Tab-separated table of C-alpha atoms in Angstrom:
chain	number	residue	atom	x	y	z
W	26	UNK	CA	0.000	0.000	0.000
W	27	UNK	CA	1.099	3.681	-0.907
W	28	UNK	CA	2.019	5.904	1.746
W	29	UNK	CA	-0.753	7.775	0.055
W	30	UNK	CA	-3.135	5.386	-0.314
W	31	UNK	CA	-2.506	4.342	3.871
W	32	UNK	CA	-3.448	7.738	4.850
W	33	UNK	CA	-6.096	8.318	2.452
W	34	UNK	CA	-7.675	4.660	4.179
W	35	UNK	CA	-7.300	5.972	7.463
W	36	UNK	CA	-8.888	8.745	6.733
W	37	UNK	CA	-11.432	7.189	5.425
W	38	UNK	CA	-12.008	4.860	8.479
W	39	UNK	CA	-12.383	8.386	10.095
W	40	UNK	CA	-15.553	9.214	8.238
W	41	UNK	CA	-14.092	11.214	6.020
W	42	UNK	CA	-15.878	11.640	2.921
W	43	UNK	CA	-13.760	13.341	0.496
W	44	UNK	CA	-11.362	10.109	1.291
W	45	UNK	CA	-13.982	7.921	-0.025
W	46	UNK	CA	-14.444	10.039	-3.084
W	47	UNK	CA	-10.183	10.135	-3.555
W	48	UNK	CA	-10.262	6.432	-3.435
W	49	UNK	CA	-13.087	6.440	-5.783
W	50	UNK	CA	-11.288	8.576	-8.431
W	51	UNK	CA	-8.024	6.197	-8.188
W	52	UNK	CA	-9.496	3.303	-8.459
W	53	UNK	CA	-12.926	3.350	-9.811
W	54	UNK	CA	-11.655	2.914	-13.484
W	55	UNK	CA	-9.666	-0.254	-12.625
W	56	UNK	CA	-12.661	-1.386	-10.632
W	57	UNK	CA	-14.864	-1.164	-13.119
W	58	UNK	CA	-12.794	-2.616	-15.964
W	59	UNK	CA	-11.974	-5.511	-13.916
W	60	UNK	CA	-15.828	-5.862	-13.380
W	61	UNK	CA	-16.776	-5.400	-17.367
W	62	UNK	CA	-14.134	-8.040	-18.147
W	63	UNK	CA	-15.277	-10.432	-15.732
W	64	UNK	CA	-19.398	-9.554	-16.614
W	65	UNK	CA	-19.518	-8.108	-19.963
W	66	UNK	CA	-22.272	-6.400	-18.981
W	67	UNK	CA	-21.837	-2.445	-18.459
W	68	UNK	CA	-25.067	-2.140	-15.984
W	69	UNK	CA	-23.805	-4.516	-13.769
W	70	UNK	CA	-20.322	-3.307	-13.617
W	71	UNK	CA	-21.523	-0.367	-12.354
W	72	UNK	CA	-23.731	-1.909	-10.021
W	73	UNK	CA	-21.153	-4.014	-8.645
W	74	UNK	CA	-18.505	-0.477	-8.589
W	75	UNK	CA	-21.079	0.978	-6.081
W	76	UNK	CA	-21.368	-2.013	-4.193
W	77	UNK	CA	-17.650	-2.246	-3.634
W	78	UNK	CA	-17.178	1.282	-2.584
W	79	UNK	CA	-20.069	0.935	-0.368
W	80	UNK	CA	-18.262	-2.566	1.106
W	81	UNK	CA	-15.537	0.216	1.853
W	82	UNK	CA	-17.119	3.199	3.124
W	83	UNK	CA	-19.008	0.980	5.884
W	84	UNK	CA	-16.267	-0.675	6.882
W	85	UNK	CA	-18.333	-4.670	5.805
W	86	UNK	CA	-14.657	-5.151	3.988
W	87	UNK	CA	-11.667	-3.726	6.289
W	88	UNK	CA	-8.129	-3.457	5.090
W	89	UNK	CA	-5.216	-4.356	7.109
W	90	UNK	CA	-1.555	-4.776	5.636
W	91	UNK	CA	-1.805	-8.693	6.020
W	92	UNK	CA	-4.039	-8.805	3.532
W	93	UNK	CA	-1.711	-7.822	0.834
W	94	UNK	CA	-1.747	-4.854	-1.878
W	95	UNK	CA	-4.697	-2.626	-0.997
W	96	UNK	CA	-5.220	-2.298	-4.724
W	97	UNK	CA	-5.085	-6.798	-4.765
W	98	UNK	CA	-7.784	-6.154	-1.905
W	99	UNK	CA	-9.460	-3.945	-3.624
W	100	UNK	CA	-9.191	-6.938	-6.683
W	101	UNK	CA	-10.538	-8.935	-4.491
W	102	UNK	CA	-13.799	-7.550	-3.107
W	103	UNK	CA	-15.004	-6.195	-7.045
W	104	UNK	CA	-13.537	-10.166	-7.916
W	105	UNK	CA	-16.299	-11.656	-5.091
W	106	UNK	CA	-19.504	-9.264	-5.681
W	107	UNK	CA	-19.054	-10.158	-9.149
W	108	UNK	CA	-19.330	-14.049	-8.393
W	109	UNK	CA	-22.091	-13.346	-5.759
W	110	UNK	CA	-23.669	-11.374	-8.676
W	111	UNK	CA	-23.342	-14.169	-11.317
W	112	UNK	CA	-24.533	-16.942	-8.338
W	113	UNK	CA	-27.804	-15.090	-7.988
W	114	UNK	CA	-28.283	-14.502	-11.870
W	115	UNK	CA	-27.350	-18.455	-11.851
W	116	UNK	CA	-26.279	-17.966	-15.382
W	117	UNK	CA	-23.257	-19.705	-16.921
W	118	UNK	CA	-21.042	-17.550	-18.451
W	119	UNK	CA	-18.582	-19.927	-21.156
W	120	UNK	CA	-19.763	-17.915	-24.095
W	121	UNK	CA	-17.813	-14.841	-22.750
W	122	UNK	CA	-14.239	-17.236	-22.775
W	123	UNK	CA	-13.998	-17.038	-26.657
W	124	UNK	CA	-15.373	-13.127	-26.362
W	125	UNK	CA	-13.286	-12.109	-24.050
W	126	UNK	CA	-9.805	-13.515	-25.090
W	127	UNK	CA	-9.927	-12.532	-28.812
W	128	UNK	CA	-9.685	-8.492	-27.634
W	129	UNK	CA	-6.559	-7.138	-28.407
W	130	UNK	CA	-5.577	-4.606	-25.581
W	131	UNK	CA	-6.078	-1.176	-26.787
W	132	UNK	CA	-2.792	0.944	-26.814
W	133	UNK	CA	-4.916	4.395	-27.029
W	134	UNK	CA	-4.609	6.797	-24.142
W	135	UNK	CA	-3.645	5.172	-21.002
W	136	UNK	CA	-2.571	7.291	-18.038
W	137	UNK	CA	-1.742	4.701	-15.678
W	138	UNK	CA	1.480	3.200	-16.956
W	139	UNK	CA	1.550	0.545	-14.058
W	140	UNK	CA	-1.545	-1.146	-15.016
W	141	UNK	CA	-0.660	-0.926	-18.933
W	142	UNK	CA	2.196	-2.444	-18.133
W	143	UNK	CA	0.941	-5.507	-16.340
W	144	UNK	CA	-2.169	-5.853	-18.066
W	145	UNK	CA	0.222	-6.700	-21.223
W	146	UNK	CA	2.655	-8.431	-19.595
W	147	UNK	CA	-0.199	-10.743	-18.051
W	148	UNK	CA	-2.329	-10.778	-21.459
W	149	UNK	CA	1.308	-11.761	-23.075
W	150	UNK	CA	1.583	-14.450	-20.496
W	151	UNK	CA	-1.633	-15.864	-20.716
W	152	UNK	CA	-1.316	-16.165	-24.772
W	153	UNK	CA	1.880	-17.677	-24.050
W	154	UNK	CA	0.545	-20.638	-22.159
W	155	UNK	CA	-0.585	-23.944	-23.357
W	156	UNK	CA	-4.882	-23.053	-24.619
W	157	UNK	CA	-5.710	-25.159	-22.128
W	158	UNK	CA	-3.766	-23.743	-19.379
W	159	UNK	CA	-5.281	-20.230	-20.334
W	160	UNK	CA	-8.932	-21.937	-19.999
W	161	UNK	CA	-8.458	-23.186	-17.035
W	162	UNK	CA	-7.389	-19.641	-15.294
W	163	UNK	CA	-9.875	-17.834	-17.626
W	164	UNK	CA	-12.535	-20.255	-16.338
W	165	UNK	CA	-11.102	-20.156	-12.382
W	166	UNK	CA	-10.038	-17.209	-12.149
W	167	UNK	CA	-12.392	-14.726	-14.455
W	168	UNK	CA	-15.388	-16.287	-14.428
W	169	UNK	CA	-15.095	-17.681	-10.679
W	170	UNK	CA	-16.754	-21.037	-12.031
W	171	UNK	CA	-17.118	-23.790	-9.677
W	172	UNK	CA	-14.824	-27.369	-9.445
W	173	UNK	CA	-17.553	-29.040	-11.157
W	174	UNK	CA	-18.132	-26.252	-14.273
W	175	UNK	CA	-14.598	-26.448	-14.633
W	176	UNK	CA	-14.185	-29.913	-14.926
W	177	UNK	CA	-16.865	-30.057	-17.260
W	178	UNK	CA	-15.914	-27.314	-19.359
W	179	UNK	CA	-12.265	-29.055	-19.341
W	180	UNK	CA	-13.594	-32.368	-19.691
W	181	UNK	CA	-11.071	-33.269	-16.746
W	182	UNK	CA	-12.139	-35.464	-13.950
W	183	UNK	CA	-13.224	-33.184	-11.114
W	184	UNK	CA	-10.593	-34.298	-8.670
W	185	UNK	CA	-8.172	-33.227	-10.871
W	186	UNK	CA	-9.634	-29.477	-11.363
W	187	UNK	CA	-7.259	-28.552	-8.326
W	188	UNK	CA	-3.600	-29.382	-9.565
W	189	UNK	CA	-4.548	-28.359	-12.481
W	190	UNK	CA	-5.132	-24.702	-11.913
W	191	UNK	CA	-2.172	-24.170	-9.811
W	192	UNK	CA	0.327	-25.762	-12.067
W	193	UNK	CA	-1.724	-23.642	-14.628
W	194	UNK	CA	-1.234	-20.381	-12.068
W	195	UNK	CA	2.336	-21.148	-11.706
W	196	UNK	CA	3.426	-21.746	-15.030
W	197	UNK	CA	1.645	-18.164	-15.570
W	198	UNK	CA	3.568	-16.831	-12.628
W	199	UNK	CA	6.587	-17.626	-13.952
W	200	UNK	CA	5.839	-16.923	-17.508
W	201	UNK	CA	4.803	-12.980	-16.410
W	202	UNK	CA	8.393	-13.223	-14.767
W	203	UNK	CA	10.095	-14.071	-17.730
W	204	UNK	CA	8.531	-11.710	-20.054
W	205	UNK	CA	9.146	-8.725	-16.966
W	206	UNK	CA	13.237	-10.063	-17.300
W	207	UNK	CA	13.234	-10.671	-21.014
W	208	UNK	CA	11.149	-8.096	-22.440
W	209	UNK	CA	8.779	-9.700	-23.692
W	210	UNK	CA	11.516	-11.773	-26.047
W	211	UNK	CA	10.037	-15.243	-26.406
W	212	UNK	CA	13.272	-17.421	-25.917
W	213	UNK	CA	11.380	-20.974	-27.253
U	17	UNK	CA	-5.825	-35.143	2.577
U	18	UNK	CA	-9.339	-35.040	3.434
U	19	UNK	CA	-13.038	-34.980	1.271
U	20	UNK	CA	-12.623	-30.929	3.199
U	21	UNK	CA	-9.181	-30.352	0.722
U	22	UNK	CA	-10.949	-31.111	-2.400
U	23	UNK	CA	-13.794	-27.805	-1.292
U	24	UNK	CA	-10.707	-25.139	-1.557
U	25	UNK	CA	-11.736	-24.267	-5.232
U	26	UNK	CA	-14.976	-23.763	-4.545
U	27	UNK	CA	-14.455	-21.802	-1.050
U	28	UNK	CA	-11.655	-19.238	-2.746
U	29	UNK	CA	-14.621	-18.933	-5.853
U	30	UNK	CA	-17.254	-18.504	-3.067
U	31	UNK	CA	-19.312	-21.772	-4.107
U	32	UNK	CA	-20.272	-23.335	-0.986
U	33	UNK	CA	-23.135	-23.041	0.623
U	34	UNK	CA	-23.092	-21.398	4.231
U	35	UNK	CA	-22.448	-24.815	6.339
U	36	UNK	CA	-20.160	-26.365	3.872
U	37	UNK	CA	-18.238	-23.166	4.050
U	38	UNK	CA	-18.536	-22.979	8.009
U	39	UNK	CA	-17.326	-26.705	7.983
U	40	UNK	CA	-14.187	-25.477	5.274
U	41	UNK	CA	-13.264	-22.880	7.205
U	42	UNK	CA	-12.862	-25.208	10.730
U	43	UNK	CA	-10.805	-27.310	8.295
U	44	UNK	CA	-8.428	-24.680	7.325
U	45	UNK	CA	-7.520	-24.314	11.360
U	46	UNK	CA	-6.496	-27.878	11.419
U	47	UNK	CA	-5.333	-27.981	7.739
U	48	UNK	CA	-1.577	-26.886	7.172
U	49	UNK	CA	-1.923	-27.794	3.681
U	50	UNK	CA	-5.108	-25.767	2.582
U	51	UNK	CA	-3.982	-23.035	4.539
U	52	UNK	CA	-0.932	-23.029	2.475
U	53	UNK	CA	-2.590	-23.667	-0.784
U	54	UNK	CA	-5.491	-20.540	-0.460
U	55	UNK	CA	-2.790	-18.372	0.581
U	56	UNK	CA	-0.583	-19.357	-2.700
U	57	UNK	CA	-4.093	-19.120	-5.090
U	58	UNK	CA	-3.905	-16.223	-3.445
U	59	UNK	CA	-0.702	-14.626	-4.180
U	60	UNK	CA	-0.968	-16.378	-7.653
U	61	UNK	CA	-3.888	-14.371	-8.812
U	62	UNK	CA	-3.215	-11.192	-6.953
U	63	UNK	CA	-2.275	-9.001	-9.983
U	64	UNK	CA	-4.431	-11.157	-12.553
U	65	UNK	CA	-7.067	-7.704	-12.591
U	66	UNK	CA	-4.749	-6.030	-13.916
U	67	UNK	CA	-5.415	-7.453	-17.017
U	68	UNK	CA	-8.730	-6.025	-18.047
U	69	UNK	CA	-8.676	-3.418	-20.592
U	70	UNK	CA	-9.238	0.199	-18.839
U	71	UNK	CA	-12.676	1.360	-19.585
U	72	UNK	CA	-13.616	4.494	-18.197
U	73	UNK	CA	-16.942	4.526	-15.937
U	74	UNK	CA	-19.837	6.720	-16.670
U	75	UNK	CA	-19.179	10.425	-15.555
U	76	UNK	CA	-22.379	10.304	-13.456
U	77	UNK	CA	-21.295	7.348	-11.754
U	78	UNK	CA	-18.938	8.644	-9.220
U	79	UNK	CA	-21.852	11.111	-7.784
U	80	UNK	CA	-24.061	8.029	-7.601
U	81	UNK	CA	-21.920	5.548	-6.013
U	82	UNK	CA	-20.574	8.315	-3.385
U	83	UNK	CA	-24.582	9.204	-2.616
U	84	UNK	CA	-25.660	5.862	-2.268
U	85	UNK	CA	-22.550	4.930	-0.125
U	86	UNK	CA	-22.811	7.942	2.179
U	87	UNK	CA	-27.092	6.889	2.425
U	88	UNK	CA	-25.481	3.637	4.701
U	89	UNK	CA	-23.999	4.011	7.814
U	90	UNK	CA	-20.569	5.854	8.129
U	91	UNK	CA	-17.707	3.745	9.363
U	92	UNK	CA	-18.306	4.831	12.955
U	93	UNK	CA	-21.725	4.452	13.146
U	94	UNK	CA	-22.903	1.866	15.080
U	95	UNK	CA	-27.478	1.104	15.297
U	96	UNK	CA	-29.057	-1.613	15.549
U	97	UNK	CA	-27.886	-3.465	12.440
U	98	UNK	CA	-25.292	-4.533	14.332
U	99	UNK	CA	-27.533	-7.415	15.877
U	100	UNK	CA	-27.933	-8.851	12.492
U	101	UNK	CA	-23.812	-8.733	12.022
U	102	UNK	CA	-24.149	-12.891	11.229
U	103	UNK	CA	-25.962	-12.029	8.087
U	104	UNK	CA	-22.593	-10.357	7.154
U	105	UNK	CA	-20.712	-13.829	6.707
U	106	UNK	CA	-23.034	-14.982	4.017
U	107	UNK	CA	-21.362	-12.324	2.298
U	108	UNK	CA	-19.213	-13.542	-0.283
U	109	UNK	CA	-16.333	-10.819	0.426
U	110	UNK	CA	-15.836	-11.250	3.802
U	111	UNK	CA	-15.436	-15.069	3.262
U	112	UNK	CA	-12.798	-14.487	0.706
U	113	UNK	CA	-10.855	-11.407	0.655
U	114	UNK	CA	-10.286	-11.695	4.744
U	115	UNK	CA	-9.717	-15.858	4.828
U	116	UNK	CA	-6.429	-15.849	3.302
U	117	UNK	CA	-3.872	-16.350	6.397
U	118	UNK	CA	-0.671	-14.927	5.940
U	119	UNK	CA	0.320	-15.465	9.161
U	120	UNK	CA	-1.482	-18.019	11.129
U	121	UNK	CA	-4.686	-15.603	12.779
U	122	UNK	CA	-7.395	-17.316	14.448
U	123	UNK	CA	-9.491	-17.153	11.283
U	124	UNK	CA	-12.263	-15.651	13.437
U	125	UNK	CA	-14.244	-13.266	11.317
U	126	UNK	CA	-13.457	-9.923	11.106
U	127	UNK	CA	-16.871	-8.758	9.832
U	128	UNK	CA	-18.565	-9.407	12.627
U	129	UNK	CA	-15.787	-8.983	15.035
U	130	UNK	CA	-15.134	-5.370	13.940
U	131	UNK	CA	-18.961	-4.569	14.789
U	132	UNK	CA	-18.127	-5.846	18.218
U	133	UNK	CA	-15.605	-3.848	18.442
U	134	UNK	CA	-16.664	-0.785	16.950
U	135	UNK	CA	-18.903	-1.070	19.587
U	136	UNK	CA	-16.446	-1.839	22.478
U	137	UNK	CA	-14.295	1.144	21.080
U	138	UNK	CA	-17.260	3.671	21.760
U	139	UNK	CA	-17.775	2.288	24.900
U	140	UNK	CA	-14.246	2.753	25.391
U	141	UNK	CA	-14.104	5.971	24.297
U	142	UNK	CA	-16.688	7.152	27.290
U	143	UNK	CA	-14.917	5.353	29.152
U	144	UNK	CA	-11.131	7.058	28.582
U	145	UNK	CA	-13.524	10.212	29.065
U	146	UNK	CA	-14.956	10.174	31.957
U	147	UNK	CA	-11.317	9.037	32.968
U	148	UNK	CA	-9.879	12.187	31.345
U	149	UNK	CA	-12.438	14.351	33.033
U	150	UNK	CA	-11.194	12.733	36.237
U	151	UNK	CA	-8.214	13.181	35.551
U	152	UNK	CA	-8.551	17.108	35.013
U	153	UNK	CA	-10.636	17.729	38.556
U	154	UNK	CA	-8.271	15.879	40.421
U	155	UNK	CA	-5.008	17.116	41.542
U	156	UNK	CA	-2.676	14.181	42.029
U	157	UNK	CA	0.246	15.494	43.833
U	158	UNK	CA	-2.372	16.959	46.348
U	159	UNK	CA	-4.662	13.805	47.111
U	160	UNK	CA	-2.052	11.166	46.367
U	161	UNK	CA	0.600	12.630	48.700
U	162	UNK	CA	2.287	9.077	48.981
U	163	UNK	CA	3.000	8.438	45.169
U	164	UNK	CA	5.819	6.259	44.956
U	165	UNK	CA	8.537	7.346	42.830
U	166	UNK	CA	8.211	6.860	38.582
U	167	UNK	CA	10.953	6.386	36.454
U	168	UNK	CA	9.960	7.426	33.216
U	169	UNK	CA	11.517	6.388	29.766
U	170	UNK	CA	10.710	7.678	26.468
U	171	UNK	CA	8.988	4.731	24.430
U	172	UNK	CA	8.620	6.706	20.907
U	173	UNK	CA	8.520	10.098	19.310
U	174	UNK	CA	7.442	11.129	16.360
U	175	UNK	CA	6.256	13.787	13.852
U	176	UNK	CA	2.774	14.483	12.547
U	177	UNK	CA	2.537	14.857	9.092
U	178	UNK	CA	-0.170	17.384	7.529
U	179	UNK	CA	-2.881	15.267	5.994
U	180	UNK	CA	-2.835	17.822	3.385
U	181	UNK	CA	0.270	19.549	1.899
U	182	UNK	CA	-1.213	22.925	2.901
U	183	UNK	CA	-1.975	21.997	6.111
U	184	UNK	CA	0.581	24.295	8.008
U	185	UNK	CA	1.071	22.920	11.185
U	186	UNK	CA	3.684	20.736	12.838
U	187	UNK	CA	3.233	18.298	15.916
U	188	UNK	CA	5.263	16.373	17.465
U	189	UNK	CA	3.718	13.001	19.538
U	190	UNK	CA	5.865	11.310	22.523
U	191	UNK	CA	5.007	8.372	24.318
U	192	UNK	CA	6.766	8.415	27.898
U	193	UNK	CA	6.532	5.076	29.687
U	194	UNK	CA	5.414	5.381	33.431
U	195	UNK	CA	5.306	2.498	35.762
U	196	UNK	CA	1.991	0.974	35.053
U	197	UNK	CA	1.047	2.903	31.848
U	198	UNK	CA	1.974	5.152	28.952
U	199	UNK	CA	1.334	9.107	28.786
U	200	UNK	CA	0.982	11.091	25.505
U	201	UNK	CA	2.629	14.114	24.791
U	202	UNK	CA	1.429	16.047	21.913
U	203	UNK	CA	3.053	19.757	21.060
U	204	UNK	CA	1.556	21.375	18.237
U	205	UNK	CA	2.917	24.566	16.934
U	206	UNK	CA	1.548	26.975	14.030
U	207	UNK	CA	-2.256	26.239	14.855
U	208	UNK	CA	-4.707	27.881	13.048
U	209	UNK	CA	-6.865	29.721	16.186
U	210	UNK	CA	-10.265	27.991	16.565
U	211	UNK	CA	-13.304	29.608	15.956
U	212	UNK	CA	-16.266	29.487	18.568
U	213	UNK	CA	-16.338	26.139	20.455
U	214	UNK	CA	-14.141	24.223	17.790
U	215	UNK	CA	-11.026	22.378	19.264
U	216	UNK	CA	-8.142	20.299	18.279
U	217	UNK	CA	-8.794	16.329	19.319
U	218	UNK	CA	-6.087	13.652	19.114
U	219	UNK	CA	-7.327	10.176	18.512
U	220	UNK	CA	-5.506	7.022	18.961
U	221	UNK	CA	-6.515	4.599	16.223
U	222	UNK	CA	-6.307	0.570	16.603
U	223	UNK	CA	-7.250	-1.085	13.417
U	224	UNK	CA	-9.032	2.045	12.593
U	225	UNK	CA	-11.371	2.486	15.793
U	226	UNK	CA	-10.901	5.595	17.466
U	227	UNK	CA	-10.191	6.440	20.756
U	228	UNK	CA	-10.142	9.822	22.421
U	229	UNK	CA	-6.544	10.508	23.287
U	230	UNK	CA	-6.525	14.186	24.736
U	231	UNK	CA	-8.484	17.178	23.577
U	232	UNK	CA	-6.622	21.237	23.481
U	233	UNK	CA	-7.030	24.853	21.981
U	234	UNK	CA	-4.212	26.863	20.660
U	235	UNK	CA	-2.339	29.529	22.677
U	236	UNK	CA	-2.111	32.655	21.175
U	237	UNK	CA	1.367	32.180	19.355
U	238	UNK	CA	-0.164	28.763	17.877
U	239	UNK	CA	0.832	26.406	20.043
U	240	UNK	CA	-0.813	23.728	21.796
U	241	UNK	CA	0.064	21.013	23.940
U	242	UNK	CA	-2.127	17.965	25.731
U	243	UNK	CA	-1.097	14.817	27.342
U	244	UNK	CA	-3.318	11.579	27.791
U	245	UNK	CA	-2.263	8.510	29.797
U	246	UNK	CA	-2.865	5.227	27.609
U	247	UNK	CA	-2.711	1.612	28.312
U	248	UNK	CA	0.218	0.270	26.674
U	249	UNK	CA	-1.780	-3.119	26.064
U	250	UNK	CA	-3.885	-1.462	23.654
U	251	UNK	CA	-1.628	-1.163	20.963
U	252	UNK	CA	-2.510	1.502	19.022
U	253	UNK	CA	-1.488	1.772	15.547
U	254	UNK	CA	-2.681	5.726	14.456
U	255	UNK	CA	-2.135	8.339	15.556
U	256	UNK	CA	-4.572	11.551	14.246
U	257	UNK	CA	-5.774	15.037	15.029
U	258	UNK	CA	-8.771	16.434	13.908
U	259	UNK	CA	-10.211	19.911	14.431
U	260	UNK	CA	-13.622	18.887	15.789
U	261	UNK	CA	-16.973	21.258	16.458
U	262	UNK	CA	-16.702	20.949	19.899
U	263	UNK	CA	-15.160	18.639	22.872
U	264	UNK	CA	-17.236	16.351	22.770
U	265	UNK	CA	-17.379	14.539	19.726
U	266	UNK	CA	-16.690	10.457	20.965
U	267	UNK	CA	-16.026	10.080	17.175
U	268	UNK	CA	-13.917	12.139	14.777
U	269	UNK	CA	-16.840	14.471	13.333
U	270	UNK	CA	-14.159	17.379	11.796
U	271	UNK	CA	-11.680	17.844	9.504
U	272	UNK	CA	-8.199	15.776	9.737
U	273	UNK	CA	-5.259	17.682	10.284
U	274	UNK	CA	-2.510	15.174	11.543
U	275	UNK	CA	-1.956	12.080	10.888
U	276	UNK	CA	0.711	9.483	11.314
U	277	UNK	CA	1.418	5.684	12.039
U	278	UNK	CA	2.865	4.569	15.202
């Protein structure tokens, strides 16, 4: 967490308002990308935008150091209303796979440089891996399917759902490492 | 391994129902190897938002989401909902973005815990007041003629930063250990004067609760001073001062001023 962003939290705790509305102007655009991507649905993104700031402003979701980045926290909440959203709508979502991996990220104006730079560096990654690798996280991580969707979207046996997405995490991990050392150089 | 390992999928994606997800959760106390495997899904996927494409939000948005959060209850509120605080771990957040033990925590739940202490905190705060206002009517070298002897020893000093950059003022916060508790020493010094009742209130913050920690006006060169005794046990991670309407406030109601960690 940012010096910055600490006191701006604390402040916030305080009941300060024009915190609240700081945070919102930092991260709202992140938030609500992250949302879009994971929902393709505009409506809902911002539904779930004001649900996570209100998660924040009354203190239902705290923030403490041990619980990592504040903007991986912050991740974190948007990544769970989202799933709560899609559990309620009870919808499944595997059309938006092919959808949402075929966008090209869009090198137009971009004023935060740290989150162009990892969003390509993880979009590079993910290309990199094996396609079934990439489904797996897509379909884990993204969509926030269950054990059982997976496996049957995989056509895996369930118990193997498990090592599957961490090797698949891992391999990512260390694929996003390589491309931060290398440039983005594909040594094959 | 148990039939409980194969659920850590669906507890990180929030797909068990409320007793399977009691039942994983008293499994990850016992369970080394979960434990160790949320915390790496965890760490694994920490940066993977960073890879949606940056769409800007609706213009009108911000108003709307600041409105409707501002409608609930303010972080230091603290009515009635709070008897219906078990609703709040059906909530998908708190089961996953507060779960993931770095460190080996009880994994009690912090969403209902923090109610409970919200609630504790405002007691407490009453509490360190009516001590303070003690404090203030009594004389203690006068009725406590038989004091025995303190050796005190500075525990920590530090400066206040402006929460603002044009926030003029500079303070200074010491700790001093006494024998069976601490005492706070704040000097402030290029106050603005305060107008009508207003007054400057240090607060003592532990994971964001505040407590009262001494309450002063300016002189009229722009200094102020106050000192609070504190229990050391507390630990107290934030330290703030606010300018607040009047002395009484049990919660910060004004504008920040100060603030730093401890």
């Amino acid at each position: 967490m940012s010096e910055r962003d600490a006191k701006t939290y604390v402040r916030l705790k305080l009941g300060d308002k024009e915190a609240l509305a700081q945070l919102y102007d930092q991260y709202s655009k992140l938030l609500y990308s992250f949302s879009f991507k994971m929902i393709n649905d505009q409506q809902v993104a911002e539904e779930i935008v004001q649900e996570v700031f209100i998660k924040i402003w009354t203190q239902k979701s705290s923030y403490d150091e041990t619980k990592g980045k504040f903007s991986s926290w912050l991740l974190t909440i948007t990544r769970n209303t989202v799933i709560d959203h899609l559990r309620k709508r009870k919808e499944t979502t595997s059309e938006l796979f092919t959808k949402e991996m075929t966008e090209d990220p869009d090198p137009s104006i971009e004023d935060q440089i740290e989150w162009k730079e990892k969003r390509t560096t993880i979009n590079q990654a993910l290309k990199r891996l094996k396609p079934e690798q990439e489904k797996v996280i897509v379909l884990f991580y993204y969509q926030g399917l269950s054990q059982q969707k997976i496996a049957d979207a995989c056509e895996i046996p369930l118990g193997t759902v498990k090592g599957r997405i961490r090797l698949a995490l891992r391999h990512l991990k260390d694929t996003i490492e390589d491309i931060e050392q290398n440039g983005g150089i594909i040594h094959e | 391994m148990s039939n409980h390992c194969d659920h850590l999928i669906d507890y990180f994606n929030g797909q068990l129902s409320d007793e399977e997800k009691r039942s994983f959760e008293k499994h990850l106390t016992t369970c080394g190897d979960c434990r160790e495997e949320l915390r790496e899904l965890q760490e694994l996927t920490d940066d993977l938002g960073f890879s949606a494409e940056p769409i800007e939000p609706p213009s009108a948005l911000k108003q709307q989401v600041l409105e409707a959060a501002f409608n609930k209850r303010t972080p230091n509120d603290v009515n009635e909902e709070d008897d219906n605080v078990h609703n709040f771990t059906t909530d998908q957040e708190s089961q996953n973005s507060v779960v993931v033990p770095k460190n080996r925590k009880k994994l009690g739940w912090v969403i209902p815990s923090l109610a409970a202490a919200l609630l504790l905190s405002l007691v407490g705060n009453g509490y360190a007041f009516s001590q303070l206002s003690t404090q203030e009517e009594v004389e203690p070298e006068e009725t406590a003629p038989i004091e025995s002897i303190s050796i005190d020893s500075l525990a920590q000093q530090l400066s206040l930063q402006p929460s603002e950059e044009n926030i003029p003022f500079e303070a200074r916060a010491s700790i001093v250990n006494k024998d069976q508790y601490q005492q706070l020493i704040v000097e402030a010094n290029q106050l603005t004067q305060t107008e009508d009742t207003q007054v400057y209130q240090v607060w003592l913050l532990k994971e964001g609760d505040p407590y009262r920690a001494g309450t002063f006006t300016p002189a009229e060169d722009g200094s102020g001073m106050s000192t609070f005794d504190i229990d050391p046990e507390m630990g107290f991670d934030t330290i703030a001062i606010t300018i607040e309407p009047d002395e009484t406030s049990e919660v910060p109601e004004g504008e920040i001023v100060l603030l730093e960690e401890l």
